[in-house]
XYZ file of C-alpha atoms in Angstrom:
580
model
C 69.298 -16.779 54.679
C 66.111 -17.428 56.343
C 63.527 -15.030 58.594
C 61.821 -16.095 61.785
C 58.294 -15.683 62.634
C 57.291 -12.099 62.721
C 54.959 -10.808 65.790
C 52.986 -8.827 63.608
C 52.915 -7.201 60.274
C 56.203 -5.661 59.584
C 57.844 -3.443 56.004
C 61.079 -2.188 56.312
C 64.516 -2.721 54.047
C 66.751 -5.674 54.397
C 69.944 -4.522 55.976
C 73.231 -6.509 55.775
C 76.264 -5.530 57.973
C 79.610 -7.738 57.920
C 81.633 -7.382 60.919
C 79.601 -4.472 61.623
C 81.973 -2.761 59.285
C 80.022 -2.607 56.385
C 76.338 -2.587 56.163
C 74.312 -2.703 52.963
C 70.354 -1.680 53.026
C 67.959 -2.288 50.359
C 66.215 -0.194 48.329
C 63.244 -2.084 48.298
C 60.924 -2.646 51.228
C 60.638 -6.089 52.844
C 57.070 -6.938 54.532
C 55.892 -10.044 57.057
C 52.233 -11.021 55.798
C 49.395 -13.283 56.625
C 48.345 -15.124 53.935
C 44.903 -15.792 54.192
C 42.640 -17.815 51.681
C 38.914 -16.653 50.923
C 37.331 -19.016 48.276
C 38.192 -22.010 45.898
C 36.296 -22.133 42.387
C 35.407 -25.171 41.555
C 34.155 -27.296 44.200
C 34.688 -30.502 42.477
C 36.472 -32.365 39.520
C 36.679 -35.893 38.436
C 39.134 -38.422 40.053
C 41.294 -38.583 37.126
C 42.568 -34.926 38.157
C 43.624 -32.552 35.592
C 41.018 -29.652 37.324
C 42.106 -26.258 37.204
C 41.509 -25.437 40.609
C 41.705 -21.495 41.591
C 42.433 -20.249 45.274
C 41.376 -17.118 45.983
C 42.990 -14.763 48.808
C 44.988 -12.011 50.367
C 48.925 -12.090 49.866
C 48.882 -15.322 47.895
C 52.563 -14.076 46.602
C 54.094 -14.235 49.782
C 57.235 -16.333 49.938
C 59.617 -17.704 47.760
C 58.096 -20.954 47.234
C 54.847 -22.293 47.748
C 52.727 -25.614 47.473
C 49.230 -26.447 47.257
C 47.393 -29.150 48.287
C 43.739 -31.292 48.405
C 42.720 -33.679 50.772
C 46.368 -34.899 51.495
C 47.358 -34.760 47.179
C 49.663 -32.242 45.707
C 47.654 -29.490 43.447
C 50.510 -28.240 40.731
C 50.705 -24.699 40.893
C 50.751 -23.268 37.559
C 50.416 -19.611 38.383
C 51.083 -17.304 41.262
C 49.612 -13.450 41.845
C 48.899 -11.603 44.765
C 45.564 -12.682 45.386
C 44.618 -15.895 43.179
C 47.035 -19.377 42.990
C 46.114 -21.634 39.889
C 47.105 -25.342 39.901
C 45.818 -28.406 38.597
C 44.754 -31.299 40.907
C 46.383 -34.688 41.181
C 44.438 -38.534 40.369
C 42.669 -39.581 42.684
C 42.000 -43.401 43.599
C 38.577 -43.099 45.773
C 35.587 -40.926 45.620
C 36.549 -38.512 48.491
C 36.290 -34.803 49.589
C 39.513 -32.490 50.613
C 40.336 -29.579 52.453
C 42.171 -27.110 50.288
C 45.665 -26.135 51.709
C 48.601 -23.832 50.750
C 51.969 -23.839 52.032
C 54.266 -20.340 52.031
C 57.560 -21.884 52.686
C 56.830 -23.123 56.134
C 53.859 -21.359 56.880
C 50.578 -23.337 56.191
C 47.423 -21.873 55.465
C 44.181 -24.137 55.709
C 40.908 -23.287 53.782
C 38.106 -24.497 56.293
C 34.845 -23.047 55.039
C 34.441 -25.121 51.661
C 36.184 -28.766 50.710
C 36.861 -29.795 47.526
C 34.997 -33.222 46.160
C 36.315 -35.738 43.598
C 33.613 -36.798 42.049
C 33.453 -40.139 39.794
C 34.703 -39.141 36.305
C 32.621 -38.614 32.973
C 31.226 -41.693 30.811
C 30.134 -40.670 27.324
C 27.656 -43.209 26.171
C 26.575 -41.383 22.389
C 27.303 -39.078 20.451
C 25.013 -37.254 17.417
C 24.114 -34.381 15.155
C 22.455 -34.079 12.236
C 18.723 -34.210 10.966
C 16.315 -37.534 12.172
C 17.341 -40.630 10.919
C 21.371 -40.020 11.593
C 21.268 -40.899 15.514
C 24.693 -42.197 17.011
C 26.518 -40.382 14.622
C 28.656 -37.231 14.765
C 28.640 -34.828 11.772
C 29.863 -31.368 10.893
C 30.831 -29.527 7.962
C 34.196 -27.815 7.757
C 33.288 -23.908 8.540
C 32.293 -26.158 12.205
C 29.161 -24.473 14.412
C 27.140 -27.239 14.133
C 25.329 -28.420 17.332
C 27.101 -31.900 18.370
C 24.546 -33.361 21.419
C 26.519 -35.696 23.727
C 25.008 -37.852 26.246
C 26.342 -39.596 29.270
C 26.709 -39.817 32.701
C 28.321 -36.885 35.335
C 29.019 -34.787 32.088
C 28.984 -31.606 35.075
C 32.208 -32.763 36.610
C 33.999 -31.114 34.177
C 34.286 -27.165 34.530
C 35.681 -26.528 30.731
C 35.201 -29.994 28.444
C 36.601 -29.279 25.104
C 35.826 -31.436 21.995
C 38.585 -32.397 19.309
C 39.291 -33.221 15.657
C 42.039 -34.613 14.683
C 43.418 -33.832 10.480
C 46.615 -34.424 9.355
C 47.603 -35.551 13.190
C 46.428 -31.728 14.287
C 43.823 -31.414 16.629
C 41.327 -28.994 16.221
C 39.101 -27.946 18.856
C 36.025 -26.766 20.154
C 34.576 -25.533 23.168
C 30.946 -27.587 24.742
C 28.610 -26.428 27.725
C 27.251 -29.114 29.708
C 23.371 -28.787 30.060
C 22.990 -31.070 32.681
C 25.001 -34.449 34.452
C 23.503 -36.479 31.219
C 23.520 -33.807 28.493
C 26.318 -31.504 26.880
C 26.299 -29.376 23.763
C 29.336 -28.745 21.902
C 30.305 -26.752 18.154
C 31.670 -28.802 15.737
C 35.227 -27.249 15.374
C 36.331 -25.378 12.603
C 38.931 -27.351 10.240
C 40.673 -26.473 7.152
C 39.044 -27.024 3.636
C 41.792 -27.382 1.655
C 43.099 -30.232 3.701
C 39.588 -31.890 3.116
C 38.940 -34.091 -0.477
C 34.903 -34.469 -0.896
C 34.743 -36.747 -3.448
C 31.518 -35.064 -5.447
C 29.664 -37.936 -4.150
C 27.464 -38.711 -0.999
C 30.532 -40.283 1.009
C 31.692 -38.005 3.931
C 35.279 -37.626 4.702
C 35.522 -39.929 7.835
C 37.812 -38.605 10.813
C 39.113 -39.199 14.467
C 37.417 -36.902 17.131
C 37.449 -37.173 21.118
C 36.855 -34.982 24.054
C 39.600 -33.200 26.152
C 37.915 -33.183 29.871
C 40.374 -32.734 32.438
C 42.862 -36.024 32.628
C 40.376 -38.238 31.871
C 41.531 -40.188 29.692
C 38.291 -42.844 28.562
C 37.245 -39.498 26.958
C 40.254 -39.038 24.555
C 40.758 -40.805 21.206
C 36.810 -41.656 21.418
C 36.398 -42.872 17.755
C 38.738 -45.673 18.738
C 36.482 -47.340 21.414
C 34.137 -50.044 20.064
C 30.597 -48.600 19.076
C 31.364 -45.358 18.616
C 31.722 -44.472 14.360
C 34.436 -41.884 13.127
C 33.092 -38.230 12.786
C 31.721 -37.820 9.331
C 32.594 -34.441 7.476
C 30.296 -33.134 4.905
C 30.699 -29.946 2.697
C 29.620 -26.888 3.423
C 25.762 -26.185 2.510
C 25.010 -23.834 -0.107
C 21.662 -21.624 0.016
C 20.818 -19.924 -3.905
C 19.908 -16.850 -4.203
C 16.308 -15.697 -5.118
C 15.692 -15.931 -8.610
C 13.053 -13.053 -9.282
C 13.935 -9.855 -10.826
C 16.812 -8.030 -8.654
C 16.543 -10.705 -6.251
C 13.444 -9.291 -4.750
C 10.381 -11.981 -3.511
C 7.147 -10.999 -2.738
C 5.325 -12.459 0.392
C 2.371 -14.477 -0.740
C 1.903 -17.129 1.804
C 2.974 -18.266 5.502
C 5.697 -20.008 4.458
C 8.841 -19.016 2.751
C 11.362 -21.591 0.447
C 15.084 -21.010 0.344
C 16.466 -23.702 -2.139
C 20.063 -24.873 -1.901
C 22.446 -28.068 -1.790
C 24.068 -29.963 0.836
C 21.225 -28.632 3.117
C 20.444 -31.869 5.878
C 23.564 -33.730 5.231
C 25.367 -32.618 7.981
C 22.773 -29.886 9.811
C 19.462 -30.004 11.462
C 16.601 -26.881 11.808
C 18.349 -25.607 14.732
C 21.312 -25.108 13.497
C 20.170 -22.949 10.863
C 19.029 -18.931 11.645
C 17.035 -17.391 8.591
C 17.366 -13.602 9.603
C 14.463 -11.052 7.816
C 15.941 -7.581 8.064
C 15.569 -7.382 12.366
C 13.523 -10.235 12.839
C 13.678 -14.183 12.713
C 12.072 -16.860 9.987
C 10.970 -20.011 11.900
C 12.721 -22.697 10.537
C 9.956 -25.199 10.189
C 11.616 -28.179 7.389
C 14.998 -28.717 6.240
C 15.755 -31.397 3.296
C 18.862 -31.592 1.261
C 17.688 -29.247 -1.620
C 15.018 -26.959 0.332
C 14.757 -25.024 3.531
C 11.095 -23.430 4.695
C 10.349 -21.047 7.253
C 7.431 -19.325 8.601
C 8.087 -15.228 8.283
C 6.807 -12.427 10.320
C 3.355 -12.138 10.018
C 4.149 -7.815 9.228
C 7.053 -6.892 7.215
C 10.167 -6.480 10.017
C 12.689 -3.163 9.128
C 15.866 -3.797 7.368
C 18.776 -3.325 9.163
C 21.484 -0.819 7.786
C 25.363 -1.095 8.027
C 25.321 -0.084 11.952
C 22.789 -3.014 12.653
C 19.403 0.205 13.425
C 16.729 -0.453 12.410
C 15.777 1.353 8.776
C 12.050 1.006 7.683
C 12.379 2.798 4.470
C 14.456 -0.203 2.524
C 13.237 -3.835 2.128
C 14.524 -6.277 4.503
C 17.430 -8.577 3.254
C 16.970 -12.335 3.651
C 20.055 -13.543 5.565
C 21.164 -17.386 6.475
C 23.053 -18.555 8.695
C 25.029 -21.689 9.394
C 26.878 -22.411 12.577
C 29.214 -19.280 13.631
C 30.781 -18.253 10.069
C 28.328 -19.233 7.108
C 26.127 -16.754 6.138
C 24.309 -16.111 2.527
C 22.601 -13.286 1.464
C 19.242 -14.543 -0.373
C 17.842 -11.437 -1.175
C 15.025 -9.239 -0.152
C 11.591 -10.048 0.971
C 8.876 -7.560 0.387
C 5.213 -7.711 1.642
C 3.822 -5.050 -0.550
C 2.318 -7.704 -3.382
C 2.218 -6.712 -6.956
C -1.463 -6.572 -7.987
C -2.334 -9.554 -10.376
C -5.205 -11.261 -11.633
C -5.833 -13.295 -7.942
C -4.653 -10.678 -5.455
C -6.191 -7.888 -4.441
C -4.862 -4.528 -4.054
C -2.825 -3.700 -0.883
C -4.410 -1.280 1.271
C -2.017 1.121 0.943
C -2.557 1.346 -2.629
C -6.235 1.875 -2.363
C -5.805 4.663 0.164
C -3.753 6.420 -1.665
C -5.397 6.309 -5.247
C -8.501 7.196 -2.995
C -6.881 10.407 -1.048
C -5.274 11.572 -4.991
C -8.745 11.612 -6.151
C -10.106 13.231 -3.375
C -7.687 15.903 -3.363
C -8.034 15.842 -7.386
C -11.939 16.831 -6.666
C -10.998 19.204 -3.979
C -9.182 20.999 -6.720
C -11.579 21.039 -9.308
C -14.088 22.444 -6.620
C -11.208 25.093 -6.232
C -11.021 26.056 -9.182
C -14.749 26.819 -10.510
C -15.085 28.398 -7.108
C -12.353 30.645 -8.228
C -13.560 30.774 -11.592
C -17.019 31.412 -10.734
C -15.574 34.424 -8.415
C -13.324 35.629 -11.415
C -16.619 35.870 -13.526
C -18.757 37.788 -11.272
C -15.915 40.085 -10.546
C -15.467 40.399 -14.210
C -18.858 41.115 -15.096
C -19.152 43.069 -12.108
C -16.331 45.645 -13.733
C -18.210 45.462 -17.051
C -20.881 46.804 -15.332
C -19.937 49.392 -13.834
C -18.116 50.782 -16.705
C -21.061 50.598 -18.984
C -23.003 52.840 -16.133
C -20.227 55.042 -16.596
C -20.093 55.413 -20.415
C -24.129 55.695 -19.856
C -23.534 58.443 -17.515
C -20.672 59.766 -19.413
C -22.993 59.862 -22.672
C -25.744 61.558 -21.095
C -23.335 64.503 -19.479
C -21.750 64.968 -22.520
C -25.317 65.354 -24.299
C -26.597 67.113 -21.879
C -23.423 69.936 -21.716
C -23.898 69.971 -25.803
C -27.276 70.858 -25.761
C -26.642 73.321 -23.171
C -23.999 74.650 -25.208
C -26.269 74.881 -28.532
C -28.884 76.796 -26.391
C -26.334 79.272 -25.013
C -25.394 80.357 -28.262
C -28.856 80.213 -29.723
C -29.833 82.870 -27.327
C -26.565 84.714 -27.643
C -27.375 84.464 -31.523
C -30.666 86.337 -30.715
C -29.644 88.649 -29.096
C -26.536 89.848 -31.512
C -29.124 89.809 -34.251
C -31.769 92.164 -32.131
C -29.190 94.367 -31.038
C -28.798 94.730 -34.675
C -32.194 95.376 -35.885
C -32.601 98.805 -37.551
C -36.240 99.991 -38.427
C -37.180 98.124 -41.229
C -36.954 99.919 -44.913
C -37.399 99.250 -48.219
C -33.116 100.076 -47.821
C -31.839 98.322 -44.973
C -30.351 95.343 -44.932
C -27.485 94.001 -42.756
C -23.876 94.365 -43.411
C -22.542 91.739 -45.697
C -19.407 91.011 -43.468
C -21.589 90.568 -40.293
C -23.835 87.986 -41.902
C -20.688 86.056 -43.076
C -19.124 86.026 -39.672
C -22.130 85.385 -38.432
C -22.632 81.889 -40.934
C -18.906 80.887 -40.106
C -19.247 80.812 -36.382
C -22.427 78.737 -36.319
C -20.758 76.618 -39.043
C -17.570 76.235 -36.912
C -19.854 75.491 -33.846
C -21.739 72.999 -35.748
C -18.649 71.432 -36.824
C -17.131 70.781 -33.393
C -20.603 69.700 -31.924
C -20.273 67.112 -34.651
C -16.984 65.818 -34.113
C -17.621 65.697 -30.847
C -20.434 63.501 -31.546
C -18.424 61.210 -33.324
C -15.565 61.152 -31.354
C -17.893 59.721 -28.056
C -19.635 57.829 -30.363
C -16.405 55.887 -31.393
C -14.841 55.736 -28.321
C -18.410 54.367 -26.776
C -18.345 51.771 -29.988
C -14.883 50.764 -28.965
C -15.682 50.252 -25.261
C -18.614 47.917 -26.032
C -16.573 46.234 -28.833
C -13.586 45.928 -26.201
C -16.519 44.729 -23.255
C -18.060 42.036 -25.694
C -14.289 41.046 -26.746
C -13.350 40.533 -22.835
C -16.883 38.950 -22.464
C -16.287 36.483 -25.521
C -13.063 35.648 -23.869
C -14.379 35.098 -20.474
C -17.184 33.325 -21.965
C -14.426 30.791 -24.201
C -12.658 30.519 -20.882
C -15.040 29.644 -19.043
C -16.131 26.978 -21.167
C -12.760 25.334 -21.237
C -12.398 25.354 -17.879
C -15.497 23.414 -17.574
C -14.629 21.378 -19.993
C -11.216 20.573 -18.739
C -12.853 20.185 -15.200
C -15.334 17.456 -16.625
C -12.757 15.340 -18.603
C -10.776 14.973 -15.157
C -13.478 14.206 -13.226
C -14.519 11.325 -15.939
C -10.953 9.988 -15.974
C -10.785 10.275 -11.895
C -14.257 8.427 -11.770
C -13.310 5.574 -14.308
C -9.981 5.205 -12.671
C -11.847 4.784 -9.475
C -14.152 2.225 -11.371
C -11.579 0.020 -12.760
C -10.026 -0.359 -9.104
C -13.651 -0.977 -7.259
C -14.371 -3.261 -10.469
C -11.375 -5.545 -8.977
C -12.656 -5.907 -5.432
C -15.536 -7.426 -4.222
C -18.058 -5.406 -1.525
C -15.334 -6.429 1.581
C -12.098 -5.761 -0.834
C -11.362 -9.251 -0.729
C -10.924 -11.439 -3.862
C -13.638 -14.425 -3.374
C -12.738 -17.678 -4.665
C -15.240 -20.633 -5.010
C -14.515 -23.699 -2.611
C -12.571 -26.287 -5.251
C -10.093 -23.117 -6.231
C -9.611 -22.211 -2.784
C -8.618 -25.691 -1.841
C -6.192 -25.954 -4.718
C -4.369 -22.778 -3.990
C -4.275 -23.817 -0.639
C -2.841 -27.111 -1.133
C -0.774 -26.225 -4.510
C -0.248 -23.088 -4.190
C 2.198 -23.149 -6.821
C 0.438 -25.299 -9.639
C -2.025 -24.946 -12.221
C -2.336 -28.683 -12.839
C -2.748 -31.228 -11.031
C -3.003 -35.581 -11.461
C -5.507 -35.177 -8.519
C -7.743 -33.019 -10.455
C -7.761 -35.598 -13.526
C -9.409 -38.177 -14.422
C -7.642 -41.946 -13.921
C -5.825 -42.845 -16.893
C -5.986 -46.625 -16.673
C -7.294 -49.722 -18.828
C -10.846 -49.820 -18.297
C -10.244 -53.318 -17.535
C -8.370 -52.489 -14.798
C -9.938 -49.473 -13.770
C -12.567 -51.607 -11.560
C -9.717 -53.302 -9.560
C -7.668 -49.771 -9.021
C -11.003 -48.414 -7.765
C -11.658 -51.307 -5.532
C -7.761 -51.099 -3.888
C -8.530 -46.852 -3.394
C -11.477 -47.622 -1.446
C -10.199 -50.454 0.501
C -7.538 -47.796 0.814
C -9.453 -45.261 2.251
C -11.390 -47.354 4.821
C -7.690 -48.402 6.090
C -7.264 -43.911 5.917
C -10.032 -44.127 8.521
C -8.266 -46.542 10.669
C -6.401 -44.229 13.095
C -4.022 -46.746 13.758
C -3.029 -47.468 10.055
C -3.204 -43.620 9.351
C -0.790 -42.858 12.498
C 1.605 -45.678 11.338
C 1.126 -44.347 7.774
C 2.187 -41.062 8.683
C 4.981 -41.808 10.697
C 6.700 -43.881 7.986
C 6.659 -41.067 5.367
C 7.879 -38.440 8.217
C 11.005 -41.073 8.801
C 11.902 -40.612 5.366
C 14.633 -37.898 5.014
C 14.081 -37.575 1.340
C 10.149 -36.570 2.141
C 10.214 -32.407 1.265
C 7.539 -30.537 2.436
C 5.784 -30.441 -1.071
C 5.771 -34.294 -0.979
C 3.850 -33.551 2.268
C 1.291 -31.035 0.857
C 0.913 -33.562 -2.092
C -0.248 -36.456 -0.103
C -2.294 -34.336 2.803
């Protein structure tokens, strides 16, 4: 069963009747559309076809079959949705442009805005990774990542070029990004090490690679076409860890050395990242034993398990190789130990200065308080000694009151008992007794009450001079105590000023300088010797250094001379130091 042209957009259900006696209607709702396409992505592929070409529109589902086509030659429709069609174009024999057009069963819907363009198809002319010195060849290392540069002619036509390895007649593969029509970068891919046999020597395992770009088929199988060498497979680099006490290294210089194996064979500087907690090391030299990068110039914050930023730990040394190596060094601290040649950080001198400032603060605190103790002290003392005076002087003064009160009562008992003298009178016996006992008892009590002040005034002063002793001991101690942490504060403070020099800086006279800068790392040197050569010969050696040196001052020669040794992949960066 077929349906005409609609006039317009129509839904409704299918009905079927037979004979008008029975009529079936579907559930479902039946609709006339437009289809209508909007935009193609890409614009252009190479002739050889084999471009995933995507149509964009409205109703792109409509139909029950549908066909695609460019510039006259069938696009294969590999997928169908309601507003994108995918299919792949057909070879083309010339260099030509297309319209884009889609046929829903018989209706045919024409793209007009935008053609698509065969383009000539990709030539590959070299391939390469690695360090200098291992041009026109491709290398990698199984955990793949490493940076593969290919170079060529209309490397753009392709949208998604893939690159290949083939092990054990499996290909493995790995996506590239075209940087421009002559330039693409791809990863090494990722193949598996236990199907890999290194034999413990320098010989790579040697393999078949090619490139999977469309349907072009120069491209595939690219190790078999004449002057272009198999893929060489290295082992995986290894990076050691720091060898200092719990794997912690102390920034002392610009540069920073990461020692390993299996460094350069396969890799190059930019295919290594040397992470320092959140920052980057610049990866300056690479040689098959030693890596050396240039660190932050402050310490960076480590990073914690949730990647913030934590400034209270010591940042971990991280390297990384392609997309799945990575090595943990270590850490790298910036606070230097003090030693014989480096001067104190500044943190460390602030903060031995602000403890004995705050030390001296507190002495000052305490014979302030001291000092305030004693006055207060002797203040008391004072005071109570003008009390006992005072106390002394009442008490005297009531007892000698006292004494006269009964003096004069005593006179005048004994005139109110005067008779007229006689050779016969006399006073009563009893009378006189009474009398004697009173100024005996009275007597008596003045006394003890003399001696009872006195004692209790002898204990007060003895009590005052004890508390004055005591005060007196204390406050000696005190002093003393005060002055012997002063003296230790003070020579603490001169054995750390006795290290620096009037800027804080650690001089050093020109010929040490120079060594440390050139050997940082050595105490003695051949260049610092004397020659050890027959004395017969000794005149010719000197005569070849000097002809030497004027050839130094040749720019030419010195360019050429410097070039050769940078050539040489087995030249570290101390062999550089050495001969600068």
């Amino acid at each position: 069963m077929t349906t005409g042209p609609p006039s317009g957009i129509i839904s409704g259900p299918v009905v079927v009747k037979v004979l008008n006696d029975y009529v079936a209607k579907s559930k479902q709702n039946f609709s006339f559309v437009h289809p209508r396409i909007t935009s193609i992505n890409p614009s252009k592929g190479p002739r050889s076809g084999g471009t995933r070409l995507m149509i964009w529109g409205l109703s792109m589902d409509a139909g029950s079959h549908a066909e695609a086509y460019v510039g006259g030659m069938p696009c294969h429709i590999t997928n169908r949705e309601q507003n994108l069609v995918e299919c792949n174009t057909s070879a083309s024999g010339v260099y030509h442009e297309g319209k884009v057009r889609v046929k829903f069963d018989k209706g045919l819907r024409l793209f007009d805005d935008y053609v698509f363009l065969y383009v000539e198809d990709p030539i590959i002319d070299h391939v390469e990774s690695g360090s200098a010195g291992q041009k026109g060849v491709p290398r990698g290392i199984p955990s793949g990542g490493i940076t593969v540069t290919v170079r060529g002619k209309n490397l753009n036509a392709v949208q998604d070029p893939m690159m290949y390895i083939t092990l054990d007649s499996e290909e493995h593969y790995s996506r590239c990004i075209p940087d421009s029509a002559q330039q693409m970068k791809c990863k090494s891919p990722t193949v598996p090490k236990d199907k890999l046999s290194f034999d413990g020597g320098d010989s790579p395992v040697e393999l078949e690679y090619g490139f999977r770009m469309d349907n072009v088929q120069r491209v595939r199988d690219l190790s078999a076409t004449k002057g272009f060498p198999k893929f060489q497979m290295f082992p995986d680099p290894e990076y050691f860890p720091f060898t200092e006490k719990d794997r912690i290294k102390y920034y002392k210089s610009d540069y920073l050395t990461i020692n390993g194996n299996n460094l350069d064979r396969a890799c190059q500087e930019s295919d290594v990242i040397v992470r320092i907690g959140t920052s980057f090391c610049n990866v300056t030299s690479l040689s098959r034993v030693q890596l050396t990068c240039r660190p932050p110039t402050d310490q960076p914050p480590a990073q914690d398990k949730n990647g913030n930023p934590d400034r209270g730990q010591i940042p971990q040394v991280i390297v990384e190789v392609g997309d799945k190596l990575k090595f943990n060094i270590g850490r790298l601290s910036y606070d230097v130990p003090a030693g014989p040649d480096s001067a104190l950080p500044r943190p460390v001198i602030i903060g031995v200065t602000a403890l004995g400032a705050f030390l001296l603060i507190a002495v000052i605190f305490i014979l302030i308080a001291y000092r305030r103790k004693s006055t207060e002290s002797s203040r008391v003392l004072k005071t109570m000694q003008e009390q006992m005076d005072v106390l002394e002087l009442r008490v005297a003064s009531e007892c000698k009151e006292a004494f006269a009160e009964l003096q004069t009562e005593m006179t005048d008992l004994t005139s109110d008992l005067t008779v007229p003298a006689g050779p016969d009178s006399a006073l009563p016996r009893p009378v006189i007794i009474g009398v004697t006992a009173l100024g005996a008892f009275l007597l008596i009590a003045v006394i003890f009450i003399l001696i009872a002040y006195r004692r209790k005034s002898t204990e007060s002063s003895r009590v005052l001079k004890t508390m004055q002793e005591q005060m007196d001991v204390l406050e000696l101690r005190v002093a003393s105590e005060c002055k012997e942490a002063f003296a230790e504060l003070q020579t603490e403070m001169t054995d750390l000023t006795s290290d620096l020099t009037a800027g804080g800086i650690p001089f050093l006279d020109y010929k040490a300088y120079t060594m440390k800068v050139l050997f940082p790392s050595t105490e003695d040197h051949p260049v610092l010797k004397e020659m050890q050569v027959d004395p017969v010969k000794k005149q010719h050696m000197e005569k070849g250094l000097w002809q030497f040196g004027q050839l130094v001052m040749n720019k030419t020669f010195l360019l050429l001379f410097i070039r050769t040794l940078e050539s040489n992949r087995y030249f570290s960066m101390r062999d550089r130091v050495s001969v600068a």
